[in-house]
CSV table of C-alpha atoms in Angstrom, one decimal:
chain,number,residue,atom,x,y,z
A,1,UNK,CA,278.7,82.7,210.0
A,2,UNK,CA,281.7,80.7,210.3
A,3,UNK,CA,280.2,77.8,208.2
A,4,UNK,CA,279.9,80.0,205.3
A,5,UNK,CA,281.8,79.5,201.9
A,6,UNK,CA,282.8,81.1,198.8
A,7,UNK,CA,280.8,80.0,195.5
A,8,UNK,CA,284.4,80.1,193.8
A,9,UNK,CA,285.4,76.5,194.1
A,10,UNK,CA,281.7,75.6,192.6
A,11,UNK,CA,281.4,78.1,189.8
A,12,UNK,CA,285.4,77.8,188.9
A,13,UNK,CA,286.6,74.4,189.1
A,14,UNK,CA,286.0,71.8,186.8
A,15,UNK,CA,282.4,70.1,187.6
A,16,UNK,CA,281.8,67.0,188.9
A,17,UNK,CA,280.5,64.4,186.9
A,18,UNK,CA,276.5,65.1,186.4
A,19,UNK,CA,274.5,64.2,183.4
A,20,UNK,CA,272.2,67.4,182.4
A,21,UNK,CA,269.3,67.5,180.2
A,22,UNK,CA,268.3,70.9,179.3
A,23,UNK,CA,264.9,71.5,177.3
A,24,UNK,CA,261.5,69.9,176.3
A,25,UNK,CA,260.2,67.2,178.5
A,26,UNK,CA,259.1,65.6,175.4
A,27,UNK,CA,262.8,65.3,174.4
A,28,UNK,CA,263.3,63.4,177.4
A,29,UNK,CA,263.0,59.5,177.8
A,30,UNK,CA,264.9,57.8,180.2
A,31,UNK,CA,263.3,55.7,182.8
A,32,UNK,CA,265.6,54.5,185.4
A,33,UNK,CA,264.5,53.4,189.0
A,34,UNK,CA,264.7,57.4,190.4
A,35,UNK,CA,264.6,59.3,193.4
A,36,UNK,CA,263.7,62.6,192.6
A,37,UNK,CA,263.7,66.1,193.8
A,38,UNK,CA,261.7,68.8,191.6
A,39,UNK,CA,261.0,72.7,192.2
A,40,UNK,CA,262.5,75.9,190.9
A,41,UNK,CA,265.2,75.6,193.5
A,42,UNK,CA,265.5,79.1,193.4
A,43,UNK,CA,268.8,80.4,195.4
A,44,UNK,CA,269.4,76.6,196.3
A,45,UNK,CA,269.2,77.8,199.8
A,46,UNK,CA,270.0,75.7,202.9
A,47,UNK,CA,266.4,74.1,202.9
A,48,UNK,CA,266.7,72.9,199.5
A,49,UNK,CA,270.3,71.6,200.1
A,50,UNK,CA,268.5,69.5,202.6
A,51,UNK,CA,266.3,68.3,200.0
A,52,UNK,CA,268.6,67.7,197.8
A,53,UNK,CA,271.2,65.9,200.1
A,54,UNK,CA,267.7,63.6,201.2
A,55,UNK,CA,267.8,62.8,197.2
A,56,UNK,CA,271.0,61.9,197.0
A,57,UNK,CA,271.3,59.5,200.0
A,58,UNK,CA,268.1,58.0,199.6
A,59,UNK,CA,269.2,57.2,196.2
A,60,UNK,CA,272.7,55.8,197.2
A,61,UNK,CA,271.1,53.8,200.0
A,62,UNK,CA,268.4,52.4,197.9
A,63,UNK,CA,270.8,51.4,194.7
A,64,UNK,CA,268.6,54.6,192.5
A,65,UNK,CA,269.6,57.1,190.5
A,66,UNK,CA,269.4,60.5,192.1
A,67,UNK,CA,267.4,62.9,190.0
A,68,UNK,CA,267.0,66.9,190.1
A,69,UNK,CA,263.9,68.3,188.0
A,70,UNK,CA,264.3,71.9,187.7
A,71,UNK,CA,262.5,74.5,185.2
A,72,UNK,CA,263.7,77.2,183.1
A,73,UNK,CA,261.7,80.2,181.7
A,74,UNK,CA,258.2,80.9,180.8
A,75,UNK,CA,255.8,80.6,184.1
A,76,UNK,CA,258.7,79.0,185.8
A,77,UNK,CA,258.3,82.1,188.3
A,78,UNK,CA,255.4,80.8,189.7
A,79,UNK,CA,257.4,78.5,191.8
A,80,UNK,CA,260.1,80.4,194.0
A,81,UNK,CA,260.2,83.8,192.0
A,82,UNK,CA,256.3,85.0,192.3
A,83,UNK,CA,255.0,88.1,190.6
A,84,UNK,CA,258.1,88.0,188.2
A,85,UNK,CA,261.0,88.7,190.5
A,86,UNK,CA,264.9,88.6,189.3
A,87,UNK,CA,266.3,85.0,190.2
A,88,UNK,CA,268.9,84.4,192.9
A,89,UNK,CA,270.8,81.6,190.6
A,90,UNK,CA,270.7,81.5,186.8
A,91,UNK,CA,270.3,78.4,185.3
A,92,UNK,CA,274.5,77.7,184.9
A,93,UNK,CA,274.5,78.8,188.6
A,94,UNK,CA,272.6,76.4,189.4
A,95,UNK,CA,274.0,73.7,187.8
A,96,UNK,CA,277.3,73.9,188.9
A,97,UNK,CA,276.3,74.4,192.3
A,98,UNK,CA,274.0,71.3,192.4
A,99,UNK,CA,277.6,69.2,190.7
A,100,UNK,CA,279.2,69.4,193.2
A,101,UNK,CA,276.2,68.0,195.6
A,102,UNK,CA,276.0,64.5,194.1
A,103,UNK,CA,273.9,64.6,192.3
A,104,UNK,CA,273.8,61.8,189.3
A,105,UNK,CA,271.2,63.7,187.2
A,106,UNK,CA,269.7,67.0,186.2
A,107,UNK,CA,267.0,67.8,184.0
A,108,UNK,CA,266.6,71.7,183.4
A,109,UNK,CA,262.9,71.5,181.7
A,110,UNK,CA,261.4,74.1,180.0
A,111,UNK,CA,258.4,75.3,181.9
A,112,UNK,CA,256.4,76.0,178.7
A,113,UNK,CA,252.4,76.2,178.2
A,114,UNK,CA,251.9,72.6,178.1
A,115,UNK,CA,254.0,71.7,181.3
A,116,UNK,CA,252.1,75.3,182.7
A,117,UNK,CA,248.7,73.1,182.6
A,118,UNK,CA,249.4,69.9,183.7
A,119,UNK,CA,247.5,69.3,186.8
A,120,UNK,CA,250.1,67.5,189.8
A,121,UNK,CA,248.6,64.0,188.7
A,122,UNK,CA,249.8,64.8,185.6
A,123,UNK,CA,252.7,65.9,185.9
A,124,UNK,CA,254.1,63.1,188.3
A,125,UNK,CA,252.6,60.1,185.7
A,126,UNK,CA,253.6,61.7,182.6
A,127,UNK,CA,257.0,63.1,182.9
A,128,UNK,CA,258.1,62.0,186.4
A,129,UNK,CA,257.0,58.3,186.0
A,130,UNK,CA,257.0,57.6,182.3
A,131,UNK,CA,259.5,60.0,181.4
A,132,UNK,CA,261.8,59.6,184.5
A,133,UNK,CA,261.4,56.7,186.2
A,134,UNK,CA,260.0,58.0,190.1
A,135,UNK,CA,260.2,55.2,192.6
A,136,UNK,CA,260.9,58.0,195.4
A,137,UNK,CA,260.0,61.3,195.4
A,138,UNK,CA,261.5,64.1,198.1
A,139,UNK,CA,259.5,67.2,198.7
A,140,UNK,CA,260.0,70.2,201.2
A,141,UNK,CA,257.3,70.2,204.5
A,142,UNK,CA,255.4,73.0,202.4
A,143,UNK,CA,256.1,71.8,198.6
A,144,UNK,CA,253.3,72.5,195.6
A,145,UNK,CA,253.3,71.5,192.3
A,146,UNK,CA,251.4,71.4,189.4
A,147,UNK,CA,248.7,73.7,188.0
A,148,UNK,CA,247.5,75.9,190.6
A,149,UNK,CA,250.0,74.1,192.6
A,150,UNK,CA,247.4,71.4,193.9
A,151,UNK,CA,249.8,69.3,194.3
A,152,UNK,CA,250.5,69.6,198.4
A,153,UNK,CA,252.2,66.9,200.5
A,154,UNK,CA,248.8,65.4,201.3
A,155,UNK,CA,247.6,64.9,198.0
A,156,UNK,CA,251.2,63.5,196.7
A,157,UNK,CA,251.1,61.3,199.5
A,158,UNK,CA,247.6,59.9,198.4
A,159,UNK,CA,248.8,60.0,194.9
A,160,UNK,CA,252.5,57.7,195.6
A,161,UNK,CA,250.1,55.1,197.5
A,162,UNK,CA,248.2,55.4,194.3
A,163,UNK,CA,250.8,55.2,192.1
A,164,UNK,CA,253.0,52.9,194.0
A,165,UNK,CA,256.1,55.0,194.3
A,166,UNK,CA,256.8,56.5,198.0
A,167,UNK,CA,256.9,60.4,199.6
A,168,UNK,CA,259.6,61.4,202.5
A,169,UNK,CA,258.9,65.0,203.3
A,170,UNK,CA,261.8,67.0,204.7
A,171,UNK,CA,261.6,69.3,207.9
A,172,UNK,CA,262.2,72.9,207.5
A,173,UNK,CA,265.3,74.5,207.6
A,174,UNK,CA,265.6,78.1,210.3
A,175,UNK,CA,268.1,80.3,210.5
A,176,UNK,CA,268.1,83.3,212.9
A,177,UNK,CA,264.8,81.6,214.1
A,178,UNK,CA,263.0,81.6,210.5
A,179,UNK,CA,262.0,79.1,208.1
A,180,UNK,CA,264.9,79.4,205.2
A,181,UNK,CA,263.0,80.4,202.3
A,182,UNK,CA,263.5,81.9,198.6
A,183,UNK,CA,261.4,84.9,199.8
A,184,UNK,CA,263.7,85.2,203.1
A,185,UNK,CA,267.0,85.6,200.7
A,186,UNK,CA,265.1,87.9,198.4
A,187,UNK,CA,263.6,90.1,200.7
A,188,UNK,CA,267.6,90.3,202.9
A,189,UNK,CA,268.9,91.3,199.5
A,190,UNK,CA,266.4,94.0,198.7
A,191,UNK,CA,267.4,95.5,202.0
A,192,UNK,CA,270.5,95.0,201.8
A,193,UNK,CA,271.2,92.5,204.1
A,194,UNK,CA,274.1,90.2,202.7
A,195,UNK,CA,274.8,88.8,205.6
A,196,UNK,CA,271.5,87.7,206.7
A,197,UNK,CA,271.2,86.0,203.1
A,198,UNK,CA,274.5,84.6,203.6
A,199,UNK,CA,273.2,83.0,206.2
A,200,UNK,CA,270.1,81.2,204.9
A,201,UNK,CA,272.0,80.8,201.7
A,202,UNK,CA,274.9,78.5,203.2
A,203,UNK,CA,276.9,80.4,201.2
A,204,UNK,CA,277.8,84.2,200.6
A,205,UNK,CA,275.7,85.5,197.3
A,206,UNK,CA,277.4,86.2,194.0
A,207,UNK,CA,277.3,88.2,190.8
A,208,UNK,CA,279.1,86.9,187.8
A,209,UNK,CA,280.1,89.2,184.7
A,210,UNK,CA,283.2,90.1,182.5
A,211,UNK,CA,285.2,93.2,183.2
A,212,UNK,CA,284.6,96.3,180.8
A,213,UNK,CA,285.6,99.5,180.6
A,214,UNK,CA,283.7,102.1,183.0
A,215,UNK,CA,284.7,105.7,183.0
A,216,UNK,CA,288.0,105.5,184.4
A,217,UNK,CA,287.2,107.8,187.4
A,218,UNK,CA,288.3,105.3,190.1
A,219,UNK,CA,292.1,105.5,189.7
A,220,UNK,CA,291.6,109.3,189.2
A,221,UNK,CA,290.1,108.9,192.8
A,222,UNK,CA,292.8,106.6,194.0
A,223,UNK,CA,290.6,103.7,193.7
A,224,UNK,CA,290.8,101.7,190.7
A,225,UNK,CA,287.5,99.6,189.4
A,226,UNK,CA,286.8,96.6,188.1
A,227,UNK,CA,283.2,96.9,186.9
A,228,UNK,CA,281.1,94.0,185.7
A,229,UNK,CA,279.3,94.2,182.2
A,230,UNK,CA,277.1,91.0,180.7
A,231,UNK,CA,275.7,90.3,184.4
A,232,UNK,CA,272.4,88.2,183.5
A,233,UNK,CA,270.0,90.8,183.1
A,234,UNK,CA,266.9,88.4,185.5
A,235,UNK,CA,270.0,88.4,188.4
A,236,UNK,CA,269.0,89.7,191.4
A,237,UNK,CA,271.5,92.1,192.6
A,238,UNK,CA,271.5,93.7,196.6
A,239,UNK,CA,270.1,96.9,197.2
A,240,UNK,CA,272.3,99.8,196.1
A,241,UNK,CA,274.9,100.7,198.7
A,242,UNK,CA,278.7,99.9,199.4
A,243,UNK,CA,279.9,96.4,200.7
A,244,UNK,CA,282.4,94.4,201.5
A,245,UNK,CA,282.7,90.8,199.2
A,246,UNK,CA,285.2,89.1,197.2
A,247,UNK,CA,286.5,89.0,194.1
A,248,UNK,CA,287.7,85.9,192.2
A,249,UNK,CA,289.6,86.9,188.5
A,250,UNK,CA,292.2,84.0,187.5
A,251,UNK,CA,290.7,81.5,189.8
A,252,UNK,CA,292.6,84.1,192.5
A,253,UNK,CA,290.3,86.0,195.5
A,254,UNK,CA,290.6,89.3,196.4
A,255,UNK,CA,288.9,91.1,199.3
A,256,UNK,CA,287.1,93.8,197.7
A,257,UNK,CA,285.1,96.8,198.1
A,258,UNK,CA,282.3,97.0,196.1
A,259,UNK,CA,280.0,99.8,194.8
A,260,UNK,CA,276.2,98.6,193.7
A,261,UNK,CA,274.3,101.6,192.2
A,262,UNK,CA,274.3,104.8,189.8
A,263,UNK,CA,277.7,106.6,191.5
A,264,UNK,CA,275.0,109.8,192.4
A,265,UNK,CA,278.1,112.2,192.7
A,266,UNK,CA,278.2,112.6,189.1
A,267,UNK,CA,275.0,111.8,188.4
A,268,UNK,CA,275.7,109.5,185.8
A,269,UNK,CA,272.4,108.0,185.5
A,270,UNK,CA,273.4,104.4,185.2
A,271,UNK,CA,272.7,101.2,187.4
A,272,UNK,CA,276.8,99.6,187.6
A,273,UNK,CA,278.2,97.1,190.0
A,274,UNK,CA,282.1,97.7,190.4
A,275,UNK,CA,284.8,96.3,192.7
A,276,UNK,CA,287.8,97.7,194.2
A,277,UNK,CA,289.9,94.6,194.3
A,278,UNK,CA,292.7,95.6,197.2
A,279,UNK,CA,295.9,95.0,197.4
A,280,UNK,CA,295.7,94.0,192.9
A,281,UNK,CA,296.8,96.1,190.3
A,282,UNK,CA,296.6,94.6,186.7
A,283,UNK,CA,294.8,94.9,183.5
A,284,UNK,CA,291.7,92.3,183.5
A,285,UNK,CA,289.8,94.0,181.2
A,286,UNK,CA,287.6,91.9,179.1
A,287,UNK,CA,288.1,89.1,182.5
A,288,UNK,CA,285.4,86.5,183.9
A,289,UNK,CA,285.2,88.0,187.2
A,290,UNK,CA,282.7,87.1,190.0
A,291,UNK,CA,281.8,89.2,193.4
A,292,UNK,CA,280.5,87.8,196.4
A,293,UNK,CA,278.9,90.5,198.9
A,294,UNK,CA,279.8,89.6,202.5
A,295,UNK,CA,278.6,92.5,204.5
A,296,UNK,CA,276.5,96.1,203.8
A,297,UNK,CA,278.9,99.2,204.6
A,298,UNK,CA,276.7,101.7,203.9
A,299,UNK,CA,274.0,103.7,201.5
A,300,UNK,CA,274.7,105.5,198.6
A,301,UNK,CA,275.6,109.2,198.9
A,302,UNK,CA,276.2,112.0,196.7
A,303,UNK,CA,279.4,114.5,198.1
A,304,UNK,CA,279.1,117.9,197.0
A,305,UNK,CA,283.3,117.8,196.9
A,306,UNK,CA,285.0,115.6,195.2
A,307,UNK,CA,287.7,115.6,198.0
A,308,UNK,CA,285.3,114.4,200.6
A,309,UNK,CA,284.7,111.3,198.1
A,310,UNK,CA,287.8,110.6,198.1
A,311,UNK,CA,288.5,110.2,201.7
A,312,UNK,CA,284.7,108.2,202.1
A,313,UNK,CA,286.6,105.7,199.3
A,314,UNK,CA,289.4,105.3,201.7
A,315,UNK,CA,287.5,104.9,204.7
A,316,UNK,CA,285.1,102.4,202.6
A,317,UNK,CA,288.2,100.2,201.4
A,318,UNK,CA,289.3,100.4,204.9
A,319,UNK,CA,286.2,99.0,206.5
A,320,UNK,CA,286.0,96.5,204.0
A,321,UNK,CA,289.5,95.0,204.7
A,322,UNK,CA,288.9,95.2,208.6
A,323,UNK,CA,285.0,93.8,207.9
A,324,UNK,CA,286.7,90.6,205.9
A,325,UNK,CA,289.9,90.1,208.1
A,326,UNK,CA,287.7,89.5,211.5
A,327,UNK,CA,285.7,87.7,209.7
A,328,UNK,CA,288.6,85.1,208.6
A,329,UNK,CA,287.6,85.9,204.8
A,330,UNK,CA,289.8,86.1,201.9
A,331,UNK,CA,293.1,86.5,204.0
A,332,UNK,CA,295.1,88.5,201.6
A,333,UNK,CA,293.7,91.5,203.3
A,334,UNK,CA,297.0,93.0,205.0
């Protein structure tokens, strides 16, 4: 875990410089000599930094311009979110992450009826060739697009000698001995495991939101809360349970402890995700804040005392220092 990093120098520090288009293919017209890289990028997991790093220096090394075709919305979940399922990046997620990889352009494209239908031949000589410009195109050992994604690497092989623009096909990525996937980090954070997404991920996972008033039980409980309001309501969010993670307010991060889930003790009845931030103590109400979960503590519980929550709290914020300080994370912990 020790290559891991925090999403806080992407998603707060001024962006590299990365033309985005955001909208209608139709809107778009700007053939340049391309490489390109399209999917949902969902997550932008290791495997598709390694597409997306074979974009960019096949582009450099040929004298293209490196291209990123993403889609936003409609049927867009047929790619990497099947059957519906929250997404692991929003769309401003993932642009800022992909700035900072190099990459010279994005176009976000609305995945509407009309680009729903377009078979893979289609798609490839309308927008990606007369729209964009393909002269290279890079695509994951398993990639599909198209309608009914019948657009494998064998047929977009047969299609570039076609076409006259070329394929290079990028090995699979493993970690812990499995092919990095969108589905691996989904199913590690429906269970829980932060850690195990952290590590297909490259990165630890976040949660972005502003900080809003909860009901003020945590400093009555010695244990004040940030909680986050406005979180993007198709953002995937862990399992319920307690974790260490990380805080960033002010550009600063904090180690944290961090409740995900309806606080079953008083039975409030609503979903919140809040974050002890230790060793701070200020008013950042109304606040950008964004969490990063670095490791599962434990499952929810309800306490029939309110005394015996009390001393769980402490023993939580006290795991989660001694969880972040082995691990070399966010080394304010004392």
């Amino acid at each position: 875990m020790t290559s891991l990093k925090s999403n806080v120098g992407e998603l707060n520090s001024p962006l590299p410089e990365m033309d985005v288009f955001r909208g209608s293919w139709s809107n778009f017209t700007n053939p340049a000599d391309s490489v390109i890289a399209v999917g949902s990028f969902d997550g932008l997991h290791l495997g598709h930094q390694a597409v997306i790093r074979q974009t960019v220096d096949s582009a450099r090394a040929q004298g293209l311009r490196s291209v990123v075709v993403a889609f936003e919305g409609g049927a867009e979940s047929g790619n990497g979110n099947r059957g519906g399922a929250r997404l692991l990046l929003t769309v401003e997620e993932k642009i800022a992450q992909l700035a900072g990889m190099g990459v010279d352009q994005l176009l976000v494209i609305n995945f509407d009826q009309t680009v729903s239908q377009l078979s893979a031949h289609d798609f490839v000589q309308i927008i990606l060739k007369g729209r964009v410009g393909l002269k290279r195109l890079v695509i994951g050992f398993n990639h599909q697009l198209g309608k009914n994604l019948s657009g494998d690497r064998e047929s977009l092989i047969a299609m570039a000698r076609a076409m006259g623009f070329y394929v290079e096909v990028v090995n699979p990525v493993r970690s812990d001995d499995q092919i990095v996937s969108a589905d691996l980090v989904r199913q590690a954070m429906q269970s829980g495991d932060v850690a195990r997404a952290a590590a297909a991920l490259g990165r630890y996972y976040s949660v972005a939101g502003v900080v809003v008033h909860g009901f003020g039980r945590g400093r009555q409980l010695n244990c004040p809360t940030a909680n986050l309001g406005g979180i993007d309501p198709a953002k995937l969010v862990p399992r319920d349970g307690i974790y260490a993670g990380i805080a960033t307010v002010r550009s600063e991060a904090w180690p944290a402890a961090i409740s995900n889930g309806y606080n079953p003790t008083f039975g409030e009845g609503r979903h919140s995700v809040e974050a002890h931030l230790i060793g701070f103590d200020d008013d950042i109400y109304d606040e950008p804040i964004t969490i990063e979960f670095v490791e599962r503590i434990r499952d929810e519980k309800k306490f029939a005392a309110i005394d015996d929550l009390i001393a769980q709290i402490a023993d939580d914020v006290r795991v989660a220092a001694e969880l972040l300080e082995a691990r070399g994370v966010c080394r304010r912990v004392s």
